[in-house]
XYZ file of C-alpha atoms in Angstrom:
674
model
C -16.892 -11.212 -26.093
C -19.046 -10.768 -29.194
C -22.711 -9.738 -29.154
C -23.968 -13.321 -29.095
C -21.716 -14.243 -26.184
C -22.875 -11.176 -24.257
C -26.507 -12.112 -24.873
C -25.822 -15.607 -23.547
C -24.104 -14.066 -20.526
C -27.181 -11.961 -19.728
C -29.513 -14.909 -20.262
C -27.433 -17.112 -17.970
C -27.407 -14.440 -15.278
C -31.170 -13.956 -15.453
C -31.742 -17.718 -15.242
C -29.637 -17.882 -12.098
C -31.577 -15.002 -10.523
C -34.818 -16.839 -11.283
C -33.542 -19.999 -9.596
C -32.898 -18.313 -6.237
C -35.190 -18.824 -3.284
C -37.457 -15.966 -2.271
C -36.879 -15.482 1.434
C -38.974 -13.409 3.827
C -37.686 -13.767 7.402
C -39.876 -14.807 10.319
C -38.604 -11.771 12.195
C -36.650 -8.669 11.270
C -36.794 -6.488 8.172
C -33.997 -7.812 5.966
C -35.344 -10.016 3.160
C -33.379 -12.348 0.899
C -31.275 -15.431 1.580
C -29.954 -18.311 -0.459
C -27.044 -20.659 -0.020
C -24.709 -20.283 -2.996
C -23.301 -23.173 -4.991
C -19.563 -22.836 -5.525
C -18.245 -23.485 -9.025
C -15.604 -20.994 -10.103
C -15.193 -22.144 -13.699
C -18.893 -22.163 -14.492
C -19.497 -18.693 -13.136
C -16.452 -17.083 -14.679
C -17.318 -18.379 -18.127
C -21.024 -17.665 -17.917
C -21.221 -14.217 -16.368
C -18.063 -12.280 -17.200
C -15.072 -11.617 -15.002
C -15.474 -10.799 -11.318
C -13.285 -12.472 -8.711
C -15.353 -10.823 -5.894
C -12.143 -9.817 -4.098
C -13.028 -6.104 -4.220
C -16.070 -4.002 -3.272
C -18.853 -3.145 -5.682
C -19.302 0.429 -6.808
C -21.898 2.773 -5.291
C -23.950 3.647 -8.386
C -26.959 1.443 -7.594
C -27.193 2.942 -4.112
C -27.074 6.401 -5.718
C -29.481 5.849 -8.607
C -31.512 2.835 -7.516
C -32.215 -0.146 -9.745
C -34.707 1.879 -11.759
C -32.125 4.576 -12.290
C -29.652 2.001 -13.598
C -32.280 0.774 -16.038
C -33.029 4.305 -17.221
C -29.359 5.118 -17.769
C -28.798 1.928 -19.791
C -32.114 1.781 -21.680
C -31.049 3.646 -24.812
C -28.008 3.954 -27.009
C -26.430 7.395 -26.706
C -24.865 9.548 -29.408
C -21.420 8.832 -27.943
C -21.830 5.047 -27.937
C -19.706 2.828 -30.126
C -20.906 -0.598 -31.184
C -19.017 -2.069 -28.227
C -20.387 0.324 -25.615
C -23.928 0.070 -26.985
C -23.884 -3.721 -26.688
C -22.329 -3.574 -23.226
C -24.897 -1.012 -22.067
C -27.599 -3.383 -23.312
C -26.029 -6.229 -21.322
C -26.055 -4.191 -18.099
C -29.669 -3.258 -18.779
C -30.690 -6.881 -19.314
C -29.027 -8.068 -16.114
C -30.657 -5.326 -14.027
C -34.089 -6.216 -15.369
C -33.437 -9.531 -13.622
C -32.317 -7.705 -10.476
C -35.541 -5.696 -10.364
C -37.662 -8.796 -10.905
C -35.823 -10.578 -8.071
C -36.520 -7.724 -5.658
C -40.169 -7.405 -6.705
C -40.703 -11.118 -6.089
C -39.753 -10.458 -2.475
C -42.267 -7.629 -2.351
C -44.994 -9.910 -3.707
C -44.118 -12.680 -1.266
C -44.185 -10.300 1.704
C -47.660 -9.093 0.678
C -48.855 -12.698 0.328
C -47.556 -13.482 3.822
C -49.301 -10.372 5.151
C -52.643 -11.919 4.156
C -51.646 -15.219 5.757
C -50.381 -13.616 8.980
C -52.447 -10.526 9.803
C -50.867 -10.396 13.275
C -47.537 -9.637 11.551
C -48.974 -7.276 8.954
C -46.993 -4.190 9.991
C -43.569 -5.787 9.681
C -44.401 -7.546 6.407
C -45.771 -4.320 4.927
C -42.504 -2.589 5.818
C -40.549 -5.280 3.985
C -42.824 -4.965 0.944
C -42.579 -1.163 0.982
C -38.790 -1.298 1.207
C -38.581 -3.741 -1.703
C -40.870 -1.614 -3.835
C -38.911 1.529 -3.013
C -35.544 0.121 -4.040
C -36.877 -1.699 -7.120
C -38.821 1.254 -8.521
C -36.886 4.241 -7.178
C -33.949 5.190 -4.986
C -33.355 4.066 -1.412
C -34.381 6.807 1.001
C -33.690 5.292 4.418
C -30.848 3.378 6.008
C -32.907 0.181 6.140
C -33.761 0.495 2.442
C -30.127 1.129 1.547
C -28.960 -1.863 3.606
C -31.670 -4.005 1.989
C -30.556 -2.936 -1.487
C -26.910 -3.593 -0.664
C -27.825 -7.035 0.670
C -29.786 -7.964 -2.462
C -26.882 -6.843 -4.642
C -24.456 -8.733 -2.447
C -26.493 -11.938 -2.800
C -26.793 -11.524 -6.556
C -23.213 -10.505 -7.284
C -22.062 -14.067 -7.669
C -23.852 -17.365 -7.226
C -21.017 -18.439 -4.923
C -21.274 -15.405 -2.632
C -20.783 -11.664 -2.718
C -17.205 -11.560 -1.478
C -15.673 -8.302 -0.303
C -17.969 -5.836 1.505
C -15.808 -2.713 1.648
C -16.387 0.559 3.509
C -20.038 0.034 4.325
C -20.148 2.636 7.103
C -19.201 5.229 4.471
C -21.398 3.869 1.670
C -24.550 3.895 3.793
C -23.925 6.923 5.995
C -25.762 9.311 3.647
C -28.956 7.383 4.358
C -28.298 7.209 8.088
C -27.670 10.969 8.178
C -30.866 11.624 6.221
C -32.816 9.541 8.740
C -31.304 11.586 11.567
C -32.120 14.911 9.912
C -35.739 13.835 9.395
C -36.006 12.575 12.968
C -36.574 9.057 11.618
C -33.360 7.391 12.834
C -34.135 4.330 14.925
C -30.786 3.058 16.178
C -32.072 -0.165 17.661
C -33.991 -1.044 14.494
C -30.828 -0.354 12.491
C -28.809 -2.457 14.937
C -31.200 -5.364 14.546
C -30.991 -5.116 10.749
C -27.179 -5.133 10.837
C -27.201 -8.108 13.226
C -29.558 -9.877 10.831
C -27.132 -9.069 7.992
C -24.303 -10.608 10.040
C -26.461 -13.619 10.867
C -27.198 -14.250 7.200
C -23.475 -14.148 6.404
C -22.776 -16.799 9.010
C -25.728 -18.933 7.938
C -24.557 -19.031 4.320
C -20.960 -20.040 5.041
C -18.035 -19.140 7.286
C -14.272 -19.140 6.843
C -12.417 -17.970 3.751
C -15.458 -16.116 2.439
C -13.753 -12.835 1.449
C -16.284 -10.903 3.564
C -14.104 -8.075 4.787
C -15.791 -4.980 6.188
C -13.578 -1.872 6.474
C -14.562 0.875 8.919
C -13.566 4.505 9.527
C -10.611 6.289 7.879
C -10.167 9.903 6.805
C -11.307 12.188 4.014
C -9.182 14.162 1.557
C -8.643 16.930 4.087
C -7.520 14.539 6.804
C -10.791 14.751 8.741
C -11.863 11.636 10.596
C -14.708 9.638 9.037
C -15.842 7.684 12.084
C -19.622 8.001 12.147
C -22.730 6.555 13.749
C -22.650 3.507 11.485
C -19.039 2.777 12.423
C -20.236 2.299 15.991
C -23.313 0.316 14.918
C -21.241 -2.142 12.870
C -18.736 -2.605 15.715
C -21.387 -3.015 18.388
C -23.384 -5.428 16.240
C -20.324 -7.647 16.030
C -19.773 -7.469 19.774
C -23.386 -8.562 20.274
C -23.153 -11.458 17.808
C -19.478 -12.516 17.972
C -19.509 -15.141 15.222
C -16.949 -15.661 12.446
C -18.529 -13.311 9.885
C -17.955 -10.616 8.799
C -14.207 -10.021 9.043
C -13.804 -6.625 10.681
C -11.109 -4.099 9.818
C -10.590 -0.573 11.150
C -8.516 2.256 9.700
C -6.696 4.313 12.330
C -4.880 7.625 11.903
C -3.617 10.393 14.203
C -7.054 12.045 14.160
C -9.011 8.901 15.069
C -11.215 9.271 18.159
C -9.709 7.848 21.321
C -12.940 5.957 21.851
C -12.467 4.138 18.531
C -8.945 3.089 19.513
C -10.166 1.921 22.921
C -12.973 -0.060 21.317
C -10.511 -1.799 18.986
C -8.234 -2.640 21.912
C -11.125 -3.979 23.966
C -12.338 -6.172 21.106
C -8.828 -7.459 20.368
C -8.317 -8.305 24.030
C -11.214 -10.758 23.711
C -8.811 -12.876 21.656
C -10.768 -13.534 18.448
C -8.523 -11.476 16.197
C -11.198 -8.897 15.412
C -10.660 -6.250 14.123
C -7.532 -6.059 11.961
C -5.978 -2.588 12.169
C -4.781 -0.525 9.196
C -2.625 2.517 9.917
C -3.334 5.305 7.420
C -0.143 7.192 8.154
C 1.947 4.356 6.699
C -0.327 3.031 3.947
C -1.542 6.203 2.235
C 1.864 7.890 1.702
C 3.266 4.668 0.177
C 0.338 4.527 -2.245
C 0.820 8.154 -3.188
C 4.564 7.676 -3.730
C 3.592 4.940 -6.203
C 1.456 7.379 -8.177
C -1.969 6.707 -6.656
C -3.868 9.994 -6.291
C -4.529 11.264 -2.781
C -8.269 11.247 -3.444
C -8.061 7.558 -4.323
C -5.704 6.645 -1.476
C -8.238 8.094 0.983
C -10.728 5.446 -0.204
C -8.509 2.426 0.382
C -10.002 -0.688 1.915
C -8.999 -4.341 1.838
C -10.048 -7.129 -0.453
C -11.267 -10.547 0.580
C -8.170 -10.980 2.745
C -5.702 -8.231 3.653
C -4.596 -6.900 0.256
C -5.393 -3.223 -0.313
C -7.924 -2.037 -2.861
C -9.434 1.369 -3.648
C -13.103 1.040 -2.761
C -15.304 1.925 -5.717
C -12.344 2.789 -7.942
C -10.312 -0.386 -8.402
C -10.504 -4.083 -8.993
C -7.750 -6.440 -7.847
C -5.768 -9.334 -9.274
C -2.849 -10.806 -7.377
C -0.149 -13.444 -7.618
C 2.151 -14.886 -4.947
C 5.837 -15.595 -5.240
C 7.127 -18.689 -3.406
C 10.042 -17.120 -1.526
C 11.001 -20.170 0.579
C 10.856 -22.333 -2.544
C 13.305 -19.910 -4.139
C 15.821 -20.822 -1.419
C 15.272 -24.480 -2.295
C 15.873 -23.855 -5.998
C 19.078 -22.020 -5.109
C 20.332 -24.935 -2.999
C 19.570 -27.414 -5.792
C 20.744 -25.148 -8.646
C 17.356 -24.632 -10.233
C 15.754 -27.991 -9.392
C 13.344 -29.074 -6.677
C 14.367 -30.998 -3.596
C 14.205 -34.675 -4.693
C 12.415 -35.680 -1.486
C 9.191 -33.860 -2.431
C 6.207 -36.059 -3.264
C 2.633 -35.165 -4.323
C 0.377 -34.225 -1.406
C -3.411 -34.322 -1.406
C -4.682 -31.461 0.738
C -7.474 -28.977 1.402
C -6.834 -25.262 1.313
C -8.238 -24.647 4.790
C -11.582 -26.056 5.928
C -12.559 -29.694 6.221
C -15.444 -29.360 3.761
C -13.351 -27.993 0.889
C -12.398 -30.304 -1.982
C -8.979 -31.941 -1.964
C -6.366 -31.021 -4.553
C -2.704 -31.704 -5.241
C -0.644 -28.504 -5.314
C 2.526 -27.998 -7.284
C 5.001 -25.177 -7.587
C 4.341 -22.247 -9.856
C 8.037 -21.468 -10.168
C 10.096 -22.311 -13.236
C 12.678 -25.026 -12.715
C 15.878 -25.308 -14.684
C 17.465 -21.901 -14.163
C 21.075 -22.528 -13.135
C 21.862 -19.985 -10.440
C 25.121 -21.721 -9.489
C 26.575 -24.949 -8.120
C 27.026 -24.783 -4.371
C 30.372 -26.585 -4.696
C 31.731 -23.312 -6.102
C 30.481 -21.163 -3.240
C 33.357 -20.475 -0.875
C 31.796 -17.621 1.088
C 28.270 -16.759 2.161
C 28.091 -13.849 -0.275
C 28.432 -16.369 -3.106
C 25.231 -18.047 -1.953
C 23.472 -14.704 -1.592
C 24.430 -13.816 -5.157
C 23.023 -17.116 -6.424
C 19.818 -16.573 -4.446
C 19.461 -13.077 -5.889
C 19.920 -14.398 -9.428
C 17.346 -17.153 -8.860
C 14.897 -14.697 -7.286
C 15.157 -12.168 -10.098
C 14.775 -14.858 -12.742
C 11.595 -16.140 -11.078
C 10.187 -12.650 -10.521
C 10.751 -11.727 -14.152
C 8.812 -14.815 -15.274
C 5.954 -13.935 -12.902
C 5.910 -10.303 -13.992
C 5.684 -11.453 -17.609
C 2.597 -13.488 -16.668
C 1.043 -10.490 -14.953
C 1.874 -8.324 -17.958
C -0.016 -10.702 -20.236
C -3.039 -10.555 -17.934
C -2.932 -6.760 -17.901
C -2.829 -6.673 -21.709
C -5.760 -9.080 -21.838
C -7.753 -6.823 -19.509
C -6.864 -3.795 -21.621
C -8.154 -5.439 -24.791
C -10.605 -8.338 -24.474
C -11.652 -9.187 -20.903
C -15.339 -8.528 -20.210
C -16.250 -7.521 -16.679
C -19.471 -9.032 -15.375
C -22.294 -6.714 -16.522
C -23.871 -7.063 -13.080
C -20.723 -5.739 -11.409
C -20.257 -3.082 -14.089
C -23.701 -1.717 -13.330
C -22.548 -0.699 -9.860
C -20.065 1.818 -11.338
C -21.361 5.225 -12.364
C -18.838 5.751 -15.164
C -19.997 2.541 -16.830
C -23.633 3.647 -16.681
C -22.759 7.028 -18.208
C -20.326 5.820 -20.909
C -21.220 2.175 -21.573
C -17.556 1.259 -21.190
C -16.252 -1.803 -19.402
C -14.837 -0.774 -15.972
C -11.480 -2.214 -17.046
C -11.378 0.227 -19.977
C -12.567 3.575 -18.660
C -15.938 2.624 -17.228
C -15.239 2.615 -13.506
C -11.721 1.715 -12.419
C -9.498 4.771 -12.045
C -6.862 2.630 -10.300
C -5.536 -0.625 -11.749
C -4.626 -2.930 -8.894
C -2.370 -5.793 -10.002
C -0.256 -7.219 -7.194
C 2.700 -9.531 -6.765
C 3.041 -10.708 -3.169
C 6.212 -11.980 -1.627
C 5.325 -15.312 -0.147
C 7.225 -15.547 3.124
C 10.427 -13.567 3.534
C 10.778 -14.535 7.193
C 11.195 -18.311 6.813
C 13.420 -17.622 3.798
C 15.541 -15.343 5.990
C 15.734 -18.050 8.668
C 17.101 -20.371 5.993
C 19.728 -17.910 4.820
C 20.764 -17.142 8.392
C 21.063 -20.866 9.159
C 23.387 -21.306 6.168
C 25.507 -18.363 7.244
C 25.611 -19.429 10.901
C 25.953 -23.207 10.623
C 28.002 -23.514 7.427
C 30.188 -20.427 7.261
C 30.441 -19.237 10.878
C 30.286 -22.371 13.036
C 31.278 -24.785 10.239
C 28.968 -27.523 11.523
C 28.678 -28.789 7.934
C 29.478 -27.886 4.362
C 26.908 -26.670 1.856
C 27.094 -30.078 0.177
C 26.420 -31.873 3.456
C 23.514 -29.564 4.154
C 22.023 -30.200 0.728
C 22.435 -33.978 1.177
C 20.609 -33.771 4.514
C 17.799 -31.726 2.962
C 17.506 -34.240 0.102
C 16.593 -36.995 2.592
C 14.368 -34.719 4.720
C 16.988 -34.866 7.505
C 16.398 -38.591 8.039
C 19.405 -39.872 9.977
C 20.727 -36.293 10.284
C 18.978 -35.200 13.466
C 22.059 -33.710 15.203
C 22.596 -31.393 12.234
C 18.903 -30.577 12.070
C 18.906 -29.564 15.731
C 21.814 -27.215 15.134
C 19.946 -25.657 12.224
C 16.797 -25.302 14.310
C 18.778 -23.530 17.011
C 20.421 -21.083 14.605
C 19.252 -17.459 15.093
C 15.767 -16.787 13.758
C 13.724 -13.801 12.627
C 11.293 -12.618 15.296
C 13.688 -12.973 18.189
C 15.367 -9.603 17.860
C 18.590 -10.999 16.338
C 19.724 -8.165 14.108
C 21.449 -10.278 11.458
C 18.436 -12.519 10.837
C 16.293 -9.410 10.541
C 18.801 -7.804 8.167
C 18.540 -10.792 5.867
C 14.746 -10.615 5.930
C 14.986 -6.911 5.080
C 17.472 -7.651 2.283
C 15.168 -10.230 0.714
C 12.233 -7.835 1.054
C 14.170 -5.020 -0.590
C 15.228 -7.235 -3.507
C 11.619 -8.215 -4.025
C 10.069 -4.757 -3.682
C 12.658 -3.057 -5.887
C 12.260 -5.609 -8.684
C 8.467 -5.384 -8.650
C 8.486 -1.590 -8.319
C 10.703 -1.232 -11.374
C 8.355 -3.173 -13.655
C 6.083 -1.375 -16.138
C 3.853 -2.721 -18.870
C 3.952 -1.262 -22.362
C 0.970 0.889 -21.397
C 2.774 2.150 -18.287
C 0.893 0.180 -15.657
C 2.797 -0.941 -12.598
C 2.466 -3.914 -10.227
C 1.953 -3.344 -6.514
C 4.417 -5.163 -4.193
C 3.427 -6.675 -0.849
C 5.121 -8.698 1.893
C 2.227 -11.081 2.203
C 1.381 -14.767 1.843
C -2.088 -16.281 2.021
C -0.955 -19.646 0.644
C 1.610 -20.438 3.328
C -0.032 -23.801 3.937
C 0.059 -24.703 0.243
C 3.677 -23.581 -0.081
C 4.646 -25.726 2.915
C 3.316 -28.735 1.012
C 5.338 -28.087 -2.144
C 8.625 -27.030 -0.531
C 11.045 -29.690 0.667
C 13.240 -29.528 3.749
C 14.885 -26.132 4.149
C 18.207 -24.988 5.650
C 16.554 -23.700 8.842
C 15.860 -27.301 9.935
C 12.276 -27.354 8.711
C 11.151 -30.700 7.226
C 8.982 -31.167 4.148
C 5.409 -30.094 4.974
C 6.392 -28.407 8.240
C 4.849 -24.931 8.438
C 6.291 -21.785 6.968
C 5.386 -18.319 8.190
C 2.606 -16.072 7.024
C 3.202 -12.463 5.986
C 5.833 -10.615 8.076
C 5.376 -12.871 11.094
C 7.939 -15.363 12.431
C 7.944 -19.012 11.427
C 5.563 -20.849 13.796
C 7.504 -21.947 16.858
C 10.445 -19.631 16.194
C 9.331 -16.636 18.273
C 10.958 -17.533 21.577
C 11.321 -14.032 23.046
C 7.768 -12.734 22.995
C 5.838 -10.087 21.077
C 8.207 -7.167 21.680
C 11.015 -9.045 19.924
C 8.649 -9.764 17.018
C 7.870 -6.052 16.707
C 11.571 -5.218 16.852
C 12.236 -7.610 13.977
C 9.281 -6.348 11.947
C 10.449 -2.754 12.370
C 13.565 -3.608 10.344
C 11.550 -4.685 7.292
C 10.478 -2.217 4.573
C 6.856 -3.073 5.356
C 5.575 0.402 4.552
C 6.794 0.123 0.971
C 4.878 -3.105 0.406
C 1.656 -1.146 -0.019
C -0.236 -4.046 -1.621
C -0.260 -5.429 1.919
C 2.409 -6.115 4.520
C 0.657 -7.396 7.641
C 2.059 -8.501 10.964
C 0.148 -11.145 12.924
C 0.933 -11.459 16.627
C -0.640 -14.411 18.429
C -0.507 -14.226 22.218
C -0.950 -17.022 24.730
C -4.071 -16.465 26.817
C -2.624 -18.498 29.655
C 0.003 -15.781 30.189
C -2.700 -13.558 31.631
C -4.068 -15.877 34.307
C -1.987 -14.303 37.083
C -3.758 -10.978 36.724
C -1.900 -9.336 33.862
C -4.088 -6.659 32.280
C -4.606 -7.910 28.746
C -6.293 -4.670 27.647
C -3.252 -2.587 28.602
C -0.892 -5.089 26.990
C -2.841 -5.097 23.722
C -2.917 -1.285 23.749
C 0.861 -1.094 24.278
C 1.476 -3.599 21.477
C -0.821 -1.684 19.124
C 0.940 1.609 19.835
C 4.380 -0.009 19.509
C 3.495 -1.461 16.113
C 2.164 1.865 14.884
C 5.347 3.625 15.983
C 7.485 0.863 14.416
C 5.932 1.462 11.008
C 3.785 -1.680 10.843
C 1.058 -0.812 8.300
C -1.363 -3.686 9.034
C -1.681 -5.393 12.411
C -3.669 -8.299 13.734
C -3.451 -9.385 17.368
C -5.014 -12.697 18.380
C -5.040 -14.414 21.733
C -5.583 -18.145 22.282
C -5.041 -20.802 24.894
C -2.972 -23.548 23.252
C -4.343 -26.169 25.647
C -7.913 -25.145 24.787
C -7.202 -25.391 21.059
C -5.805 -28.891 21.503
C -8.908 -29.890 23.482
C -11.006 -28.511 20.630
C -9.136 -30.799 18.234
C -10.015 -33.798 20.362
C -13.601 -32.772 21.206
C -14.802 -30.515 18.374
C -18.465 -30.832 19.330
C -17.752 -28.890 22.550
C -15.993 -25.961 20.839
C -18.193 -25.082 17.880
C -18.155 -21.374 18.793
C -14.366 -21.056 19.152
C -13.297 -18.372 16.643
C -9.698 -17.938 15.435
C -7.886 -15.706 12.975
C -6.459 -17.691 10.049
C -4.913 -15.154 7.651
C -7.201 -12.477 6.171
C -10.257 -14.068 7.711
C -11.710 -15.510 10.886
C -13.141 -18.997 11.113
C -14.561 -21.496 13.548
C -11.526 -23.424 14.731
C -13.199 -26.837 14.528
C -14.076 -26.303 10.845
C -10.426 -25.895 9.839
C -8.429 -28.900 8.720
C -5.918 -30.334 11.200
C -2.844 -29.012 9.422
C -4.081 -25.433 9.638
C -5.200 -25.938 13.234
C -1.662 -27.022 14.137
C -0.242 -24.017 12.306
C -2.369 -21.665 14.437
C -1.315 -23.423 17.636
C 2.327 -23.257 16.549
C 2.373 -19.488 16.062
C 1.353 -18.682 19.649
C 4.234 -16.770 21.211
């Protein structure tokens, strides 16, 4: 951006700040609330780049808003024309931040005159606002208030990823304790108010992931008083937001593990567990410094980021669609037709998805494939062709970020290096780790398809490849006997070694190809066995060789295809253990969804969840989510949504109220119960 464009960016940001409501609560100490308006294109163009999928930096908590203004007020001797202009942009935006906070101070003082019976609380709010606008936060409540204001202002459509808040704010909590000023219940009420605001604004795919605990550079556990406060506050409130995540490692307190198990046994899918002993070594093998790996968190879903030291940009490869292109020699299944759909919730706008893969690459005519290995070779060729196209796209984005992309000056102001150097975080002003990811789509449904071809065509000879393709081209209409045979072929998630081997083979092809890629500047792309768009991909992928029809569900992440897990959770873990999940360090989660009705005869769900958690950790599963639902209850909620407004479910990287999801996604969640 040139100087004029940057000036317009700052002006637009300040105008938005001025349009926000000034909110002083009727109870509690946390001020500030507005309901964002969602318009991605407008905000990206007007305010600079920030996809809100990663946490803000900690500089404003360290220096305060006034400190940010002082550090950006003057051009330094080291500034270039570019850094001087960018420093000025950060300064201009944070003038608007200070004014926004001071308006809350003024409003609290006005209300104090109107409500003398509430003068003490309102004076506290005013004092906190003045402290963080004109100096540094000194107390936990002030630090939480400052974080909340920044979170509200980060983007007009919501603040996105939260990050490791128990670590970011612990300095202030510890200071309160040392001064004898720590009031745990007051802090608890403020955190519960923070959670309440999140739920009042919007629930669902909000990107509001909160990561707790972990370890420092010496391997010492980082569980602290705020870790417990954030967990307990969720147990007291129990709504959809925020999305809780906990890092576990061999030195984690037993009480933390027990708390996670107890919460998971409630069935809401909170928290998601990240196992340091698998994630951190994989990051370090990929060249990420140990000091950075210790700071990992997750983005708006389950992808890993380095809190305070990285951004994130990610792409998803359509793995099941790649099987389709192999069957049809580079073309789509002719049965596919345009589908109008919503991404997840009923209130989201409809859109018509289409494949992002490149058609036309001739990987081989199936008439010439006499053995199964011939098909595998064609699939590999198609996969590598598609991956190379996608990596080229990512490479262009990386080059753009290295040269011309302008990070939002508001976001940039939260990074200390930007304040000290005036550089964009993408170019030396904050990000020490460059987090570009290519995610695998769904290897498990793709493996089911390959295994069905091997089993039904080449082993049992129920049909030829041509006959299978003809059946797929008509969505199995009039071919139900063949479809049933395909559906009953061995599937991933049932402990069948060959199906799992194929899933591992696909995963290895993917990871190795992505791992080998480097840009001209030496940057790499992080691989992950992960798929947030499984619903979208199901609506652009025709019938597949595993017996799935067009628009039937495909799996998410490293989990089985919904309905395929016939042998329970231990078989799922056995299958997952055969995948190279640990090497997909961008994110390789396993979701296990249990049937609540299995526990009605007295089975101890807490012990079962604990055993499953330990088994997954031992099996090398890096990211685990365990949910527990009653399928009959979910179906009743579909019929009578007004009676089940508080029913919370795990979707992919987020939790949501079940009745707010669209029917297709509701059915997907019901279908994955094992």
